[in-house]
Coordinates of C-alpha atoms and ligand atoms in Angstrom, one line a residue:
Chain A
M337 CA -5.2 1.9 27.3
S338 CA -4.1 -1.2 25.5
L339 CA -5.7 -3.6 23.0
K340 CA -3.6 -6.5 24.2
R341 CA -5.9 -9.6 24.3
A342 CA -9.0 -7.4 23.8
C343 CA -10.1 -9.8 21.1
A344 CA -9.2 -13.1 19.4
I345 CA -9.5 -14.3 15.8
A346 CA -11.8 -17.3 15.8
G347 CA -12.3 -18.0 12.1
V348 CA -10.7 -17.2 8.7
A349 CA -11.3 -18.2 5.1
E350 CA -10.7 -17.2 1.5
S351 CA -13.2 -17.3 -1.2
R352 CA -12.2 -18.9 -4.5
L353 CA -9.2 -17.0 -5.8
G354 CA -7.5 -16.2 -9.1
V355 CA -9.9 -15.9 -12.0
V356 CA -13.5 -16.3 -10.8
P357 CA -15.8 -15.1 -13.5
D358 CA -18.9 -16.8 -12.1
S359 CA -19.0 -14.5 -9.1
T360 CA -19.8 -11.0 -8.0
V361 CA -17.9 -8.8 -5.5
L362 CA -20.7 -9.5 -3.1
S363 CA -21.0 -13.3 -3.6
L364 CA -17.2 -13.7 -3.1
Q365 CA -17.5 -12.0 0.3
A366 CA -20.5 -14.2 1.2
E367 CA -18.6 -17.3 0.2
A368 CA -15.6 -16.4 2.4
L369 CA -17.9 -15.4 5.3
V370 CA -19.8 -18.7 5.3
D371 CA -16.5 -20.6 5.5
A372 CA -15.0 -18.3 8.1
L373 CA -18.1 -18.7 10.4
A374 CA -17.9 -22.5 10.0
D375 CA -14.2 -22.3 10.8
A376 CA -15.1 -20.4 14.0
G377 CA -18.1 -22.5 14.9
L378 CA -20.4 -19.5 14.8
Q379 CA -23.6 -18.5 13.0
K380 CA -24.5 -15.5 10.9
S381 CA -27.0 -14.6 13.6
D382 CA -24.1 -14.2 16.0
V383 CA -22.5 -11.4 13.9
D384 CA -23.0 -7.9 15.4
G385 CA -20.0 -6.0 14.0
L386 CA -19.1 -5.5 10.4
L387 CA -15.8 -4.0 9.0
V388 CA -15.5 -3.6 5.2
S389 CA -13.4 -1.8 2.7
G390 CA -13.4 -1.5 -1.1
A391 CA -13.5 0.6 -4.1
W392 CA -16.2 -1.6 -5.7
G393 CA -19.3 0.1 -4.3
R394 CA -20.9 3.4 -3.8
L395 CA -21.6 2.6 -0.1
P396 CA -19.8 -0.8 0.4
G397 CA -20.7 -1.0 4.1
L398 CA -24.3 -0.8 3.4
Q399 CA -24.3 -2.9 0.3
I400 CA -22.6 -5.9 1.8
A401 CA -24.7 -5.8 5.0
E402 CA -27.8 -5.7 2.9
Y403 CA -26.6 -8.6 0.7
L404 CA -25.8 -10.7 3.8
G405 CA -28.9 -9.8 5.6
I406 CA -27.3 -8.5 8.8
Q407 CA -27.9 -5.3 10.8
P408 CA -24.7 -4.8 12.7
A409 CA -24.6 -2.8 15.9
Y410 CA -21.1 -1.6 15.0
S411 CA -19.7 -0.9 11.6
D412 CA -16.5 0.5 10.2
S413 CA -15.7 1.3 6.6
T414 CA -12.2 2.6 7.1
M415 CA -10.6 2.9 3.6
V416 CA -6.9 3.4 3.6
G417 CA -6.0 1.1 0.7
G418 CA -4.7 -2.4 1.0
A419 CA -3.8 -2.1 4.7
S420 CA -7.4 -1.3 5.7
F421 CA -8.0 -4.8 7.2
E422 CA -5.1 -4.5 9.7
F423 CA -6.7 -1.2 10.7
H424 CA -10.0 -3.0 11.0
L425 CA -8.5 -5.6 13.3
G426 CA -7.4 -2.8 15.7
H427 CA -10.7 -1.1 15.4
A428 CA -12.7 -4.3 16.0
A429 CA -10.6 -4.9 19.1
A430 CA -11.4 -1.4 20.4
A431 CA -15.1 -1.9 19.7
I432 CA -15.2 -5.3 21.4
Q433 CA -13.2 -3.9 24.4
A434 CA -15.7 -1.1 24.7
G435 CA -18.6 -3.5 24.6
L436 CA -20.0 -2.3 21.3
C437 CA -20.0 -5.7 19.7
K438 CA -18.9 -9.3 20.4
V439 CA -18.6 -11.0 17.0
A440 CA -17.2 -8.7 14.3
V441 CA -16.4 -9.8 10.8
I442 CA -13.8 -8.2 8.5
L443 CA -14.7 -8.8 4.8
Y444 CA -13.2 -8.2 1.4
G445 CA -13.9 -9.2 -2.1
S446 CA -12.8 -8.1 -5.6
T447 CA -13.6 -9.2 -9.1
Q448 CA -11.0 -6.8 -10.6
R449 CA -9.6 -9.5 -12.9
S450 CA -12.9 -10.7 -14.4
R451 CA -14.7 -7.3 -14.4
A452 CA -11.8 -4.9 -14.4
D453 CA -13.6 -2.1 -16.0
K454 CA -16.1 -1.8 -13.2
Y455 CA -14.2 -2.2 -10.0
I456 CA -10.7 -1.0 -10.6
F457 CA -9.7 2.1 -8.6
Q458 CA -10.6 5.3 -10.4
I459 CA -7.7 7.5 -11.5
R460 CA -8.3 11.0 -10.2
N461 CA -6.9 14.3 -11.4
D462 CA -8.6 16.7 -9.0
L463 CA -7.7 18.3 -5.7
G464 CA -4.1 17.3 -4.7
Y465 CA -3.8 14.9 -7.6
Q466 CA -3.8 17.8 -10.1
Y467 CA -0.1 18.4 -9.2
E468 CA 0.8 14.8 -10.2
A469 CA -1.7 13.9 -12.9
P470 CA 0.0 15.9 -15.8
Y471 CA 3.2 13.8 -15.5
G472 CA 1.9 10.3 -16.5
L473 CA 3.1 8.4 -13.5
P474 CA 1.3 5.0 -13.6
T475 CA -0.4 4.3 -10.3
P476 CA 0.4 2.8 -7.9
V477 CA 3.6 1.2 -9.4
G478 CA 5.2 4.4 -10.4
S479 CA 5.1 5.7 -6.9
Y480 CA 6.8 2.6 -5.5
A481 CA 9.3 2.8 -8.3
L482 CA 10.2 6.3 -7.2
A483 CA 10.8 5.0 -3.7
A484 CA 12.9 2.2 -5.0
S485 CA 15.0 4.7 -7.1
R486 CA 15.7 6.7 -4.0
H487 CA 16.6 3.6 -1.9
F488 CA 18.9 2.4 -4.7
A489 CA 20.6 5.8 -5.0
Q490 CA 20.9 6.3 -1.2
Y491 CA 22.0 2.9 -0.2
G492 CA 23.2 0.9 -3.2
T493 CA 20.3 -1.5 -3.2
T494 CA 20.1 -3.6 -6.3
N495 CA 17.6 -5.3 -8.6
E496 CA 19.2 -8.6 -7.8
Q497 CA 18.3 -8.2 -4.2
L498 CA 14.7 -7.4 -5.0
A499 CA 14.6 -10.3 -7.4
D500 CA 15.7 -12.7 -4.7
L501 CA 12.7 -11.7 -2.6
A502 CA 10.4 -12.5 -5.5
V503 CA 12.1 -15.9 -5.9
S504 CA 11.8 -16.8 -2.2
T505 CA 8.2 -15.8 -2.2
R506 CA 7.5 -18.0 -5.2
E507 CA 9.1 -20.9 -3.3
W508 CA 6.5 -20.5 -0.6
A509 CA 3.8 -20.3 -3.2
A510 CA 5.0 -23.6 -4.6
L511 CA 4.0 -25.1 -1.2
N512 CA 0.5 -23.6 -1.2
P513 CA -2.1 -25.4 -3.4
K514 CA -4.2 -22.2 -3.4
A515 CA -1.4 -20.0 -4.9
Y516 CA -2.0 -18.6 -8.4
R517 CA 1.6 -18.8 -9.6
R518 CA 3.5 -21.9 -8.4
E519 CA 6.0 -22.7 -11.2
P520 CA 9.7 -22.2 -10.3
L521 CA 11.1 -18.7 -10.7
T522 CA 14.8 -17.6 -11.0
R523 CA 16.5 -14.4 -10.3
E524 CA 17.2 -14.1 -14.0
D525 CA 13.5 -14.5 -14.8
V526 CA 12.7 -11.5 -12.6
L527 CA 15.5 -9.4 -13.9
G528 CA 14.5 -10.2 -17.5
S529 CA 10.8 -9.7 -17.0
G530 CA 10.9 -6.2 -18.5
P531 CA 10.8 -2.7 -16.9
I532 CA 7.4 -1.2 -15.9
A533 CA 8.8 1.9 -14.2
T534 CA 12.5 1.8 -13.4
P535 CA 13.9 0.2 -11.3
L536 CA 10.9 -2.1 -11.0
N537 CA 10.4 -4.9 -13.4
K538 CA 7.2 -6.8 -14.1
L539 CA 7.9 -9.6 -11.6
D540 CA 8.7 -7.1 -8.9
C541 CA 4.9 -6.3 -9.0
C542 CA 2.0 -8.1 -7.4
L543 CA -0.5 -10.3 -9.2
F544 CA -3.8 -9.0 -10.6
T545 CA -6.5 -11.5 -9.5
D546 CA -10.0 -11.9 -8.2
G547 CA -10.6 -13.1 -4.7
G548 CA -12.2 -12.5 -1.3
G549 CA -11.6 -13.2 2.4
A550 CA -13.3 -13.1 5.8
V551 CA -12.0 -12.9 9.3
V552 CA -14.1 -13.5 12.4
V553 CA -13.0 -11.5 15.5
V554 CA -14.6 -12.3 18.9
S555 CA -14.6 -11.2 22.5
P556 CA -12.4 -13.1 24.9
D557 CA -15.5 -14.6 26.6
I558 CA -16.7 -16.1 23.3
A559 CA -13.2 -17.1 22.2
K560 CA -13.0 -19.4 25.3
T561 CA -16.2 -21.3 24.3
L562 CA -15.0 -22.3 20.8
D563 CA -13.4 -25.5 19.6
K564 CA -10.4 -24.1 17.8
P565 CA -7.6 -22.4 19.8
P566 CA -8.1 -18.6 19.8
V567 CA -5.5 -16.5 18.1
W568 CA -5.0 -13.4 20.3
L569 CA -4.4 -9.9 19.2
L570 CA -1.4 -8.9 21.4
G571 CA -0.5 -5.6 19.8
Q572 CA -1.6 -3.2 17.1
G573 CA -0.5 0.2 15.8
E574 CA -1.5 2.3 12.9
S575 CA -0.3 5.4 11.0
V576 CA -1.1 7.3 7.9
S577 CA 1.2 9.8 6.3
H578 CA 0.1 11.0 2.8
A579 CA -2.0 10.3 -0.2
Q580 CA 0.4 10.9 -3.0
I581 CA 4.1 10.1 -3.3
S582 CA 5.2 13.7 -3.8
E583 CA 4.0 14.3 -0.3
M584 CA 6.0 11.5 1.4
R585 CA 8.8 13.2 3.3
D586 CA 11.4 10.4 3.2
L587 CA 10.8 7.8 0.5
T588 CA 12.8 5.3 2.5
I589 CA 10.8 5.4 5.7
T590 CA 7.2 4.2 5.7
P591 CA 4.4 4.7 8.2
A592 CA 5.3 1.2 9.5
A593 CA 8.0 2.9 11.6
K594 CA 5.4 4.5 13.8
S595 CA 2.8 1.8 13.7
G596 CA 5.3 -1.0 14.2
A597 CA 6.8 0.7 17.3
R598 CA 3.3 1.0 18.8
A599 CA 2.4 -2.7 18.1
F600 CA 5.7 -4.0 19.6
E601 CA 5.2 -1.8 22.7
M602 CA 1.6 -3.0 23.2
A603 CA 2.5 -6.6 22.7
G604 CA 5.6 -6.4 25.0
V605 CA 7.6 -8.5 22.6
T606 CA 10.6 -7.9 20.4
H607 CA 11.7 -8.9 16.9
S608 CA 13.6 -12.0 17.9
D609 CA 10.5 -13.4 19.6
L610 CA 8.6 -13.7 16.3
D611 CA 8.2 -17.0 14.6
V612 CA 6.6 -15.9 11.3
V613 CA 6.2 -12.6 9.6
E614 CA 3.6 -11.6 6.9
I615 CA 4.3 -8.2 5.2
Y616 CA 2.3 -6.7 2.4
D617 CA 4.1 -7.3 -0.9
S618 CA 2.4 -5.1 -3.4
F619 CA 5.9 -4.8 -4.8
T620 CA 9.2 -6.2 -3.8
I621 CA 10.4 -2.8 -2.6
T622 CA 7.4 -2.5 -0.3
V623 CA 8.7 -5.5 1.7
L624 CA 12.2 -4.1 1.9
L625 CA 11.1 -0.7 3.1
T626 CA 8.7 -2.2 5.6
L627 CA 11.3 -4.5 7.1
E628 CA 13.6 -1.5 7.6
S629 CA 10.8 0.7 9.0
L630 CA 9.7 -2.0 11.4
G631 CA 13.3 -2.3 12.7
F632 CA 14.1 -5.8 11.5
C633 CA 17.3 -4.4 10.0
P634 CA 19.0 -1.0 10.1
P635 CA 18.1 1.6 7.4
G636 CA 19.7 0.8 4.1
T637 CA 20.4 -2.9 4.8
G638 CA 17.1 -4.3 3.6
G639 CA 18.6 -5.4 0.3
E640 CA 21.1 -7.6 2.1
F641 CA 18.4 -8.8 4.5
I642 CA 16.2 -10.2 1.7
A643 CA 18.9 -11.5 -0.6
N644 CA 20.0 -15.1 -1.3
G645 CA 16.9 -16.9 -0.1
R646 CA 16.9 -15.8 3.4
T647 CA 13.1 -15.3 3.5
G648 CA 12.2 -18.5 1.6
P649 CA 11.2 -21.9 3.0
S650 CA 14.8 -23.0 3.6
G651 CA 15.9 -19.5 4.9
E652 CA 16.1 -18.4 8.5
F653 CA 13.4 -15.7 8.3
P654 CA 10.0 -17.2 7.2
L655 CA 8.2 -14.3 5.4
N656 CA 5.0 -14.3 3.3
T657 CA 4.5 -18.0 3.7
N658 CA 1.4 -18.2 1.6
G659 CA 3.3 -16.9 -1.5
G660 CA 2.2 -13.3 -0.9
G661 CA 0.7 -10.8 -3.3
L662 CA 3.5 -11.6 -5.6
S663 CA 2.6 -15.2 -6.2
Y664 CA -0.5 -16.3 -4.3
C665 CA -3.2 -13.7 -5.0
H666 CA -3.7 -10.0 -5.1
P667 CA -7.3 -8.9 -5.6
G668 CA -6.6 -5.1 -5.3
Q669 CA -6.5 -4.8 -1.6
Y670 CA -4.5 -7.7 -0.2
G671 CA -4.2 -7.0 3.5
I672 CA -6.9 -9.4 4.7
F673 CA -4.9 -12.3 3.4
L674 CA -2.0 -11.4 5.7
I675 CA -4.3 -12.0 8.7
I676 CA -5.7 -15.3 7.2
E677 CA -2.2 -16.7 6.7
A678 CA -0.9 -15.7 10.1
V679 CA -3.8 -17.3 11.9
R680 CA -3.3 -20.5 10.0
Q681 CA 0.4 -20.6 10.8
L682 CA -0.3 -20.0 14.5
R683 CA -2.9 -22.8 14.4
G684 CA -0.5 -25.2 12.7
E685 CA -2.8 -25.6 9.7
C686 CA -0.4 -25.0 6.9
D687 CA 0.8 -28.5 5.9
A688 CA 3.8 -28.3 3.5
R689 CA 4.5 -24.6 4.2
Q690 CA 4.0 -24.8 8.0
V691 CA 6.6 -23.0 10.1
A692 CA 7.5 -25.3 12.9
D693 CA 6.2 -24.4 16.4
A694 CA 4.9 -21.0 15.4
T695 CA 3.3 -19.2 18.3
L696 CA 4.0 -15.5 17.6
A697 CA 3.4 -13.7 14.3
L698 CA 3.7 -10.2 13.0
I699 CA 1.6 -8.9 10.1
S700 CA 2.1 -5.5 8.5
G701 CA -0.2 -4.0 5.9
T702 CA 0.7 -1.1 3.7
G703 CA -1.8 0.8 1.7
G704 CA -2.0 3.6 -1.0
V705 CA 1.5 4.5 -2.1
L706 CA 3.4 3.7 1.1
S707 CA 0.7 5.9 2.6
S708 CA -0.8 3.9 5.4
N709 CA 0.4 1.1 7.7
S710 CA -1.1 -1.0 10.4
T711 CA 1.0 -3.6 12.1
C712 CA -0.5 -6.3 14.3
I713 CA 1.1 -8.9 16.5
L714 CA -0.8 -12.2 17.0
G715 CA -0.1 -15.1 19.3
V716 CA -1.4 -18.4 20.6
E717 CA -0.9 -19.9 24.1
Chain B
M340 CA -6.7 14.9 -18.3
S341 CA -9.7 17.0 -18.8
D342 CA -11.5 18.3 -15.8
D343 CA -13.8 21.2 -16.0
E344 CA -13.4 21.8 -12.3
L345 CA -9.7 22.7 -12.7
P346 CA -8.2 25.0 -11.6
D347 CA -10.1 25.1 -8.3
P348 CA -10.0 27.9 -5.7
D349 CA -6.9 26.4 -4.0
S350 CA -5.0 26.1 -7.2
E351 CA -6.0 29.0 -9.4
P352 CA -3.0 31.3 -8.7
Y353 CA -0.7 28.3 -9.2
W354 CA -2.0 27.6 -12.7
Q355 CA -2.2 31.3 -13.5
G356 CA 1.5 31.6 -12.5
A357 CA 2.4 28.7 -14.7
A358 CA 0.6 30.4 -17.6
S359 CA 2.9 33.5 -17.1
G360 CA 6.1 31.4 -16.7
E361 CA 6.3 31.5 -12.9
L362 CA 6.4 28.6 -10.4
L363 CA 4.3 29.5 -7.4
Y364 CA 4.3 28.0 -3.9
R365 CA 3.2 29.3 -0.5
R366 CA 5.1 30.3 2.5
C367 CA 3.8 30.3 6.1
G368 CA 3.7 33.8 7.6
S369 CA 4.0 32.3 11.1
C370 CA 6.7 29.6 10.9
D371 CA 8.2 30.4 7.5
A372 CA 7.7 26.8 6.2
A373 CA 7.5 26.4 2.4
I374 CA 4.3 24.7 1.4
F375 CA 3.6 22.7 -1.7
Y376 CA 1.2 21.8 -3.1
P377 CA -0.5 25.1 -2.4
R378 CA -3.2 24.9 0.3
S379 CA -5.1 27.1 2.7
L380 CA -3.2 26.3 5.9
C381 CA 0.4 25.6 7.0
T382 CA 1.1 21.9 7.1
E383 CA 3.8 22.5 9.8
C384 CA 2.2 24.8 12.3
G385 CA -1.5 25.0 11.2
A386 CA -1.5 28.8 10.7
P387 CA -4.1 29.8 8.1
D388 CA -3.6 31.5 4.7
P389 CA 0.1 31.1 3.8
K390 CA 1.4 33.8 1.4
W391 CA 2.0 33.1 -2.2
A392 CA 5.6 33.2 -3.3
V393 CA 7.5 32.8 -6.6
S394 CA 10.2 30.0 -6.8
K395 CA 13.4 30.5 -8.8
G396 CA 12.5 27.1 -10.3
I397 CA 15.9 25.6 -9.5
G398 CA 16.4 22.4 -7.5
K399 CA 17.8 18.9 -7.2
V400 CA 16.4 15.6 -8.3
Y401 CA 15.3 13.6 -5.2
A402 CA 13.9 10.5 -7.0
C403 CA 13.5 9.5 -10.6
S404 CA 11.7 6.7 -12.5
I405 CA 11.7 6.0 -16.2
V406 CA 8.2 5.0 -17.2
H407 CA 8.0 2.2 -19.7
R408 CA 4.4 1.1 -19.2
P409 CA 2.5 4.4 -19.0
P410 CA -1.2 5.0 -18.4
P411 CA -3.2 4.8 -21.6
S412 CA -3.4 8.5 -22.4
F413 CA 0.5 8.8 -22.2
K414 CA 1.1 5.7 -24.3
D415 CA 2.9 7.4 -27.3
Q416 CA 5.3 9.3 -25.0
A417 CA 7.2 6.4 -23.3
P418 CA 9.8 6.1 -22.1
Y419 CA 9.9 9.3 -20.1
A420 CA 11.5 10.3 -16.8
V421 CA 9.2 11.2 -13.9
L422 CA 11.0 13.2 -11.2
L423 CA 10.5 14.3 -7.7
V424 CA 12.4 17.6 -7.4
D425 CA 13.5 19.3 -4.2
L426 CA 13.3 23.1 -5.0
D427 CA 15.9 25.3 -3.4
E428 CA 13.2 27.2 -1.5
G429 CA 12.5 24.0 0.5
F430 CA 9.5 22.3 -1.1
R431 CA 9.2 19.1 -3.2
M432 CA 7.1 18.6 -6.3
M433 CA 6.5 15.9 -9.0
S434 CA 7.4 16.8 -12.6
R435 CA 9.0 15.3 -15.6
L436 CA 12.1 15.7 -17.7
A437 CA 10.9 18.1 -20.4
E438 CA 12.9 16.8 -23.3
G439 CA 15.8 14.6 -24.4
D440 CA 16.9 11.1 -23.4
A441 CA 15.1 9.8 -20.3
E442 CA 18.3 8.1 -19.2
S443 CA 20.2 11.3 -19.2
I444 CA 18.9 12.4 -15.7
S445 CA 20.0 11.1 -12.3
I446 CA 19.1 11.5 -8.7
G447 CA 21.2 14.4 -7.3
D448 CA 21.3 16.3 -10.6
R449 CA 20.5 20.0 -10.6
V450 CA 17.5 21.0 -12.7
Q451 CA 15.7 24.1 -13.8
V452 CA 12.0 24.6 -14.5
V453 CA 10.5 25.3 -18.0
F454 CA 6.9 25.7 -18.9
N455 CA 5.4 23.5 -21.7
D456 CA 1.8 22.7 -22.5
G457 CA 0.6 19.8 -20.3
P458 CA -1.7 17.0 -21.4
D459 CA -4.7 19.2 -21.2
G460 CA -3.1 22.1 -23.0
R461 CA -2.5 24.2 -19.9
P462 CA 1.0 25.5 -19.4
T463 CA 2.6 23.1 -16.9
P464 CA 6.0 23.0 -15.1
Y465 CA 8.6 20.6 -16.5
F466 CA 12.3 20.4 -15.8
I467 CA 15.6 20.4 -17.8
P468 CA 19.1 19.9 -16.6
A469 CA 20.4 23.2 -15.0
Ligands
ZN479 ZN1 3.6 27.4 9.7

């Protein structure tokens, strides 16, 4: 059974991003939904599926449905960290294919910047966490730092290579009016930004912002009736491997290895067919490991792959074209913004940062501490 | 870290072992896999109730990060080296360099367990160079 062309993405939108003190986690999601439905040419009354994720509520799937005033026939609150929305896209496709709903919305919002004390992820020290909690590893950055330390030792990867990715990503952000950090950035700026947990420096780490997003997913029948060209889901795969970093078997191979292979097989395309790639950049090392695990380059060569501006606006491998979690926005769980940017690139709506003639995109979300991954391949006719 | 619910039924022998200077893990009676953290089934073959076993506490550093921006309750201790250690019996655990210069430990180094009081006062495994 395949999800190829089981659904299309008909509308996308962000809420206001960055620092948005005059909002709640619910109003941000409503703000994004109103714009995404308008983008799709659909009404709130058309929505019969709801997919949400967040650490902000006691029962987020109920709270947001209540706030919006919808009673979805299908709902999914899969919570696997920042990758949840790529999981949701696959789950929405399956639900639509099974006839359980026709218009599903994927939503996210966070006010972590303006109301950090209330909505930040709770640090736990119970159950499996009791074996890590005594050691003071800051989460999640310390876990990614351990993975980076291993990749550095095993393959000779360098801080300079990671810094180059941050610089390229910032160059994309400079072309995106909605990006939070747009001023020029140099390799030296990243290297001198100060260690958080070695080998990761401050500018190897994503932003800490408010923000929300919405994605409207529709059945093929509905997609064909709408004004904008549908963006088809061509392939999706997902995988989870662990909750804490001490349980990750090989710190250089992420769950993207399995999920990516499934997505490529389902879509029937290969790496060289892709025009644009959006990969979750919680940290620079996340991108390097994901590129290797997805098979864009052999194990150990991710450092060379991302160095010297290759992934920037004038490079040969357009990556994280909105400026990413590193420079555009990162409201806790970033994955929904990967979908939004890929859809806009495939529709040719990206102005200064538009990748020419983009018809096939890959998005890959990573959640937890390299714990979960869903990879989706999207295309237009 | 203060949690009245710790140890729990899965972890009680582990923390009791630490209190008497022993590093405990579990070993599957069916497929012989070493299992850590301790739990009620084998993560490899699914067999229930792996046996408790005592580790020699010697292993090799698999990954290492020096923490400069710690969580609030560890603030006065930075910088310190957090380790993932591959024990010779075939399991991996997180720990920390017990003492000395955080820069003095590297991936691949041999290390030996010691037991010091953890942040909650409970005897907790740390490592020193072997
Ligand atoms: Zn077994």
